[in-house]
PDB file of C-alpha atoms in Angstrom:
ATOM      1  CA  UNK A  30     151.501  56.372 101.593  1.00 44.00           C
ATOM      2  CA  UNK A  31     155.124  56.416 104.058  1.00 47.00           C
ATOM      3  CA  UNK A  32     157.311  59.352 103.230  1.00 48.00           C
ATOM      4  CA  UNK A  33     160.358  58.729 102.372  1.00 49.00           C
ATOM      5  CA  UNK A  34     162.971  60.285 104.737  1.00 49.00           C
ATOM      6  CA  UNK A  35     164.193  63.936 103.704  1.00 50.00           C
ATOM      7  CA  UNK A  36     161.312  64.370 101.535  1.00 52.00           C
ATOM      8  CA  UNK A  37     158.982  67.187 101.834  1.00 50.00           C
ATOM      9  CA  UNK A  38     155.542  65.953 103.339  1.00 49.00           C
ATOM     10  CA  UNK A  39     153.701  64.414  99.968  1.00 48.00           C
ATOM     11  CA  UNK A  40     150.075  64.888 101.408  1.00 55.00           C
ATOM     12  CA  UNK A  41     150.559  68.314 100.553  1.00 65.00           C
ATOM     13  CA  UNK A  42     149.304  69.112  96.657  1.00 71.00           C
ATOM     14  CA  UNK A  43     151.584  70.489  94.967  1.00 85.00           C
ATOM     15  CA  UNK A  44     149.209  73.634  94.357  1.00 87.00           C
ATOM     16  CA  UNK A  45     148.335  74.285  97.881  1.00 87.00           C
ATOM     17  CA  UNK A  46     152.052  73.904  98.829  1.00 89.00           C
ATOM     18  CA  UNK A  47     152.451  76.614  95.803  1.00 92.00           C
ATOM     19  CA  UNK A  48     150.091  78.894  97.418  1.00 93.00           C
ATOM     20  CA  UNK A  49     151.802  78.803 100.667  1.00 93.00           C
ATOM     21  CA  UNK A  50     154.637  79.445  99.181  1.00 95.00           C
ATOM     22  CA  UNK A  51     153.215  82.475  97.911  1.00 96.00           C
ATOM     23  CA  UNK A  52     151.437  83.366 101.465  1.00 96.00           C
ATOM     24  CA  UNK A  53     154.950  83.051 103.109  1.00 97.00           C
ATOM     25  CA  UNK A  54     156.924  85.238 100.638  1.00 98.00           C
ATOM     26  CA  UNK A  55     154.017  87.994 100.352  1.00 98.00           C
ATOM     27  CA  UNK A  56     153.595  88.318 104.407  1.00 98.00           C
ATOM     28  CA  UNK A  57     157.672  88.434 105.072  1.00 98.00           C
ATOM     29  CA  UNK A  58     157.409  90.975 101.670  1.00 98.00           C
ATOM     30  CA  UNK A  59     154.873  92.925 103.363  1.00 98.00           C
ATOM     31  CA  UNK A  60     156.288  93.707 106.472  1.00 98.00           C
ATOM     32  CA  UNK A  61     159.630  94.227 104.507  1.00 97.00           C
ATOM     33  CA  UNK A  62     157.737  96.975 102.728  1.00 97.00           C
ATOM     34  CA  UNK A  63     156.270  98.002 105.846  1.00 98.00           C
ATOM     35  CA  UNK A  64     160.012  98.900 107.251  1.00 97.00           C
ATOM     36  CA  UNK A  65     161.090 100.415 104.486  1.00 96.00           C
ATOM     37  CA  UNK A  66     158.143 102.657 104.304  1.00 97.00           C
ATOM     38  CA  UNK A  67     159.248 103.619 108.224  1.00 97.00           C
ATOM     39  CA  UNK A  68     162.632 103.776 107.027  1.00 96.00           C
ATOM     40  CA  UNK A  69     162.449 105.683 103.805  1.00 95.00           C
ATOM     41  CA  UNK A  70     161.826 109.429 105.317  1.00 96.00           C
ATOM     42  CA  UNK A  71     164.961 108.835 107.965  1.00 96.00           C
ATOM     43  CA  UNK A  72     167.326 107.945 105.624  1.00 94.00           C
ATOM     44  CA  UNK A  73     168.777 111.237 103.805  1.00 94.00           C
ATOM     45  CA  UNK A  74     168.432 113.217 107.284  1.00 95.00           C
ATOM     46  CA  UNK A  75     168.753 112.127 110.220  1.00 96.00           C
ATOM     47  CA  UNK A  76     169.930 108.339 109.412  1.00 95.00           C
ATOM     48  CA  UNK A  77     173.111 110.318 107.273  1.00 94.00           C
ATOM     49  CA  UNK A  78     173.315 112.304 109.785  1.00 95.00           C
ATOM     50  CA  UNK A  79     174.668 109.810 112.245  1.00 94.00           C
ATOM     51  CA  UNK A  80     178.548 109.033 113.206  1.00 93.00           C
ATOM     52  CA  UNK A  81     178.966 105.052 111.943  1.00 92.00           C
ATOM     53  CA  UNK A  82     181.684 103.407 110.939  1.00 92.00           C
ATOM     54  CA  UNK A  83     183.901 103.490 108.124  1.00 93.00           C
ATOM     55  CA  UNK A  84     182.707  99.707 107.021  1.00 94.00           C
ATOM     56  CA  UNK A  85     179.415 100.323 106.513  1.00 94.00           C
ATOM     57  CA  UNK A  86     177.520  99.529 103.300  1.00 94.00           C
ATOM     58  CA  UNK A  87     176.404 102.377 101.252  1.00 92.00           C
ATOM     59  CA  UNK A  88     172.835 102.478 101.193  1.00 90.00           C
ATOM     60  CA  UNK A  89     171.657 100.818  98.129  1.00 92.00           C
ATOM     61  CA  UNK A  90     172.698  97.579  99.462  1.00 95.00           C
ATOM     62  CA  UNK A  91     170.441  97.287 102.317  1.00 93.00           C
ATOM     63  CA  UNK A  92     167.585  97.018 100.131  1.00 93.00           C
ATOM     64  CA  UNK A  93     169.311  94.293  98.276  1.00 95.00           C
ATOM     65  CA  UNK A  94     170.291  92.224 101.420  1.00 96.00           C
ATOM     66  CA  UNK A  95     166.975  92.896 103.013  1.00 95.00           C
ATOM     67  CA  UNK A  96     164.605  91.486 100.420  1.00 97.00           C
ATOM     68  CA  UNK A  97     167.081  88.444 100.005  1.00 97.00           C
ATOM     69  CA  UNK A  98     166.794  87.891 103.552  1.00 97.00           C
ATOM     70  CA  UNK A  99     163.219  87.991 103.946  1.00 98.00           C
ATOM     71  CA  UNK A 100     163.021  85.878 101.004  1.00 98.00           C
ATOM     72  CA  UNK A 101     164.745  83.204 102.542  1.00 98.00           C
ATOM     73  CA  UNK A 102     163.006  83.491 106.042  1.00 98.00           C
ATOM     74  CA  UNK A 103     160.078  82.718 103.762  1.00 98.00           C
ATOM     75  CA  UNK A 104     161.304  80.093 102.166  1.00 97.00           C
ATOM     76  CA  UNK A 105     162.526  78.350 104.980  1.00 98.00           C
ATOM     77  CA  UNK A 106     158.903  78.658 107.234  1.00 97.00           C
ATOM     78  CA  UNK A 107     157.429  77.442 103.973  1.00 95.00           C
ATOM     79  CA  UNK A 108     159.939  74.315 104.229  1.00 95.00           C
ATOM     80  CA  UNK A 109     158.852  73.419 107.879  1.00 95.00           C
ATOM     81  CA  UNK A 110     155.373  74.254 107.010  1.00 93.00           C
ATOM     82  CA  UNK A 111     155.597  71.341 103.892  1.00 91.00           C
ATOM     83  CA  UNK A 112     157.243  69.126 106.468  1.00 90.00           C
ATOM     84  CA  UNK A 113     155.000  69.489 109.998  1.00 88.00           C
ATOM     85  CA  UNK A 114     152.368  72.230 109.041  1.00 83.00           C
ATOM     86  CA  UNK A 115     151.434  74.755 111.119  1.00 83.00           C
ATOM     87  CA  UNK A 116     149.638  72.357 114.128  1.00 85.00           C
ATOM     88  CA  UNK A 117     152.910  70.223 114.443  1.00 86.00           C
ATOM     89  CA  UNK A 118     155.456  72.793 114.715  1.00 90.00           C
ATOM     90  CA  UNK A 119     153.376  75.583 116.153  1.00 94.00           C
ATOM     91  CA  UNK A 120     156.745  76.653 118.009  1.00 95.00           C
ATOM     92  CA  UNK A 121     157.912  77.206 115.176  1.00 96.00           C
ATOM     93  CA  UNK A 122     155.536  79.082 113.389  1.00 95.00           C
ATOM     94  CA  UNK A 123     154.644  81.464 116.719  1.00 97.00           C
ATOM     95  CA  UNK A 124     158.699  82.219 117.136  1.00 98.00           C
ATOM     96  CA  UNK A 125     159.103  82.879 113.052  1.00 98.00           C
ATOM     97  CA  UNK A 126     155.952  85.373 113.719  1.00 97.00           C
ATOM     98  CA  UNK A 127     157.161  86.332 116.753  1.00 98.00           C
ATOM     99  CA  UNK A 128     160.563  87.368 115.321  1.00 97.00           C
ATOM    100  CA  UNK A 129     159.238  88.550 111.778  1.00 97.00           C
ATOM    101  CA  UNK A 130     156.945  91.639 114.302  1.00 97.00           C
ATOM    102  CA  UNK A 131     160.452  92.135 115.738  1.00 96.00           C
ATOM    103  CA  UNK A 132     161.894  92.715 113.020  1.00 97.00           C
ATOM    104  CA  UNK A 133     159.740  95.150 112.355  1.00 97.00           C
ATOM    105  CA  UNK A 134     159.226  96.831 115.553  1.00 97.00           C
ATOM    106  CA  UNK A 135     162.891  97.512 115.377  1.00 97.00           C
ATOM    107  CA  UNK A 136     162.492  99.766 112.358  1.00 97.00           C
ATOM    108  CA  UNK A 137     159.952 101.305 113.697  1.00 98.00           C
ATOM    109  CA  UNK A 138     162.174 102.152 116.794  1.00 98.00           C
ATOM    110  CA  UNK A 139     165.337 103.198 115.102  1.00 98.00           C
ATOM    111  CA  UNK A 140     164.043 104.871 112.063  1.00 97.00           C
ATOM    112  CA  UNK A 141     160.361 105.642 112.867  1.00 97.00           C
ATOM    113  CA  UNK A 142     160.870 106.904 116.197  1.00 98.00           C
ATOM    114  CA  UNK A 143     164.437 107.312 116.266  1.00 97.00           C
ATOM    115  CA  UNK A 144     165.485 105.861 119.751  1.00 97.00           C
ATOM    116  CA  UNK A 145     169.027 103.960 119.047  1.00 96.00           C
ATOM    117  CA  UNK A 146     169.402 102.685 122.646  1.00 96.00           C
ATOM    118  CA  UNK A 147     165.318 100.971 122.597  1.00 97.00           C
ATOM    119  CA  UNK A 148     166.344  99.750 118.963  1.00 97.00           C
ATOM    120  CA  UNK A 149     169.982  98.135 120.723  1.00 97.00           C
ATOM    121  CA  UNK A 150     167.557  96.647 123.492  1.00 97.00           C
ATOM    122  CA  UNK A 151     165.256  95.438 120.650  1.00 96.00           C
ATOM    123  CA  UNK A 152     167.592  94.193 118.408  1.00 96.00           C
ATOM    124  CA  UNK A 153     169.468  92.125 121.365  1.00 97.00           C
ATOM    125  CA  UNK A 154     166.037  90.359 122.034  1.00 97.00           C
ATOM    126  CA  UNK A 155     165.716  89.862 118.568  1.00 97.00           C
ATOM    127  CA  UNK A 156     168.642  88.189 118.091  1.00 97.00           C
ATOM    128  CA  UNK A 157     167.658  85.589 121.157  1.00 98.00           C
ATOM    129  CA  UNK A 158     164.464  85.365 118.851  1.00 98.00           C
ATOM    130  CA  UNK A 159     166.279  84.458 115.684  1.00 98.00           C
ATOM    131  CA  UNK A 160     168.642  81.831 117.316  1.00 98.00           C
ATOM    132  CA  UNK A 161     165.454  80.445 119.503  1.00 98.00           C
ATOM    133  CA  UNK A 162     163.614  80.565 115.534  1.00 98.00           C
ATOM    134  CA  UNK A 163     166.827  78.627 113.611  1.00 98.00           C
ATOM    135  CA  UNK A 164     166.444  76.147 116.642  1.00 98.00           C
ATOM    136  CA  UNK A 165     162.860  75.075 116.469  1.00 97.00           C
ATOM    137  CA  UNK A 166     163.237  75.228 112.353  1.00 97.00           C
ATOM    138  CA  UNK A 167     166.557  72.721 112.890  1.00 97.00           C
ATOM    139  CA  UNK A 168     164.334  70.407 114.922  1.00 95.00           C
ATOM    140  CA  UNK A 169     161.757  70.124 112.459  1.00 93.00           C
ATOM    141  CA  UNK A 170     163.519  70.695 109.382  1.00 94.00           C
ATOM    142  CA  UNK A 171     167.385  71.721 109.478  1.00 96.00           C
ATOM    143  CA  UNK A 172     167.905  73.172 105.964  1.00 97.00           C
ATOM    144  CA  UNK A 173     165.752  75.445 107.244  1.00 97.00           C
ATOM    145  CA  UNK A 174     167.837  76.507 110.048  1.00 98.00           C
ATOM    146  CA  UNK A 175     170.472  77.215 107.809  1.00 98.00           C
ATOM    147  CA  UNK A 176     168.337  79.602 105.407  1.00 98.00           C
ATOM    148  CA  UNK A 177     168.156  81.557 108.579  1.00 97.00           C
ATOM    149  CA  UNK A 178     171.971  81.887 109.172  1.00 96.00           C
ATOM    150  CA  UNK A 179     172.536  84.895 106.958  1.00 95.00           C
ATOM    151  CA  UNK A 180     169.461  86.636 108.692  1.00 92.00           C
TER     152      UNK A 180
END
């Protein structure tokens, strides 16, 4: 059967497309969890301890923001997953993985091992990854792009 255009790929049962959904949110929820157990133990000591600026959030938002950001990275790999799968966007699916360990590595370089300057260098490269992610998602499937933005 010819998909229409703008629909999500209809070869895809509905409950295996549920499932991924679920593998999606629980791996970008599980290395969430893994950076916030880094993060946790810095965060009344040495993390308050540190000059920043007057605009930033108190800390119970990051938590907040965080998990709504990894929920919609998830969401939006699931959405170019339903549209290409994994073997025809596998740029897409190595930079989302490549970028979700980044993420990750930076909390483990700020908070875990507490080296600001290697997190800036991280962070910097992680940006590239983000904007290299948004632009393979965009080819494939651009609402997905834009689920990235906030990220």
């Amino acid at each position: 059967m010819p998909s229409r255009a703008g629909s999500i790929r209809p070869h895809f049962p509905a409950p295996r497309a549920l499932l991924a959904l679920g593998l999606s949110l629980a791996l970008a929820l599980a290395v969430e969890a893994i950076a916030g157990i880094v993060t946790r133990p810095a965060i009344p000591g040495w993390y308050a301890a540190l000059a920043k600026p007057a605009f930033t959030p108190p800390d119970w938002v990051f938590p907040v923001v965080w998990t709504t950001l990894f929920v919609l990275m998830a969401v939006a790999v699931w959405l170019v997953w339903l549209r290409k799968g994994v073997r025809g966007a596998p740029t897409s699916m190595a930079l989302y993985a490549t970028q979700l360990a980044f993420n990750l590595g930076w909390s483990v370089l700020f908070f875990g091992l507490r080296q600001p300057a290697s997190a800036l260098a991280a962070i910097v490269f992680l940006l590239v990854l983000i904007l290299a992610t948004m632009a393979a998602f965009h080819r494939n499937r651009p609402v997905a792009a834009w689920l990235m933005l906030p990220y």
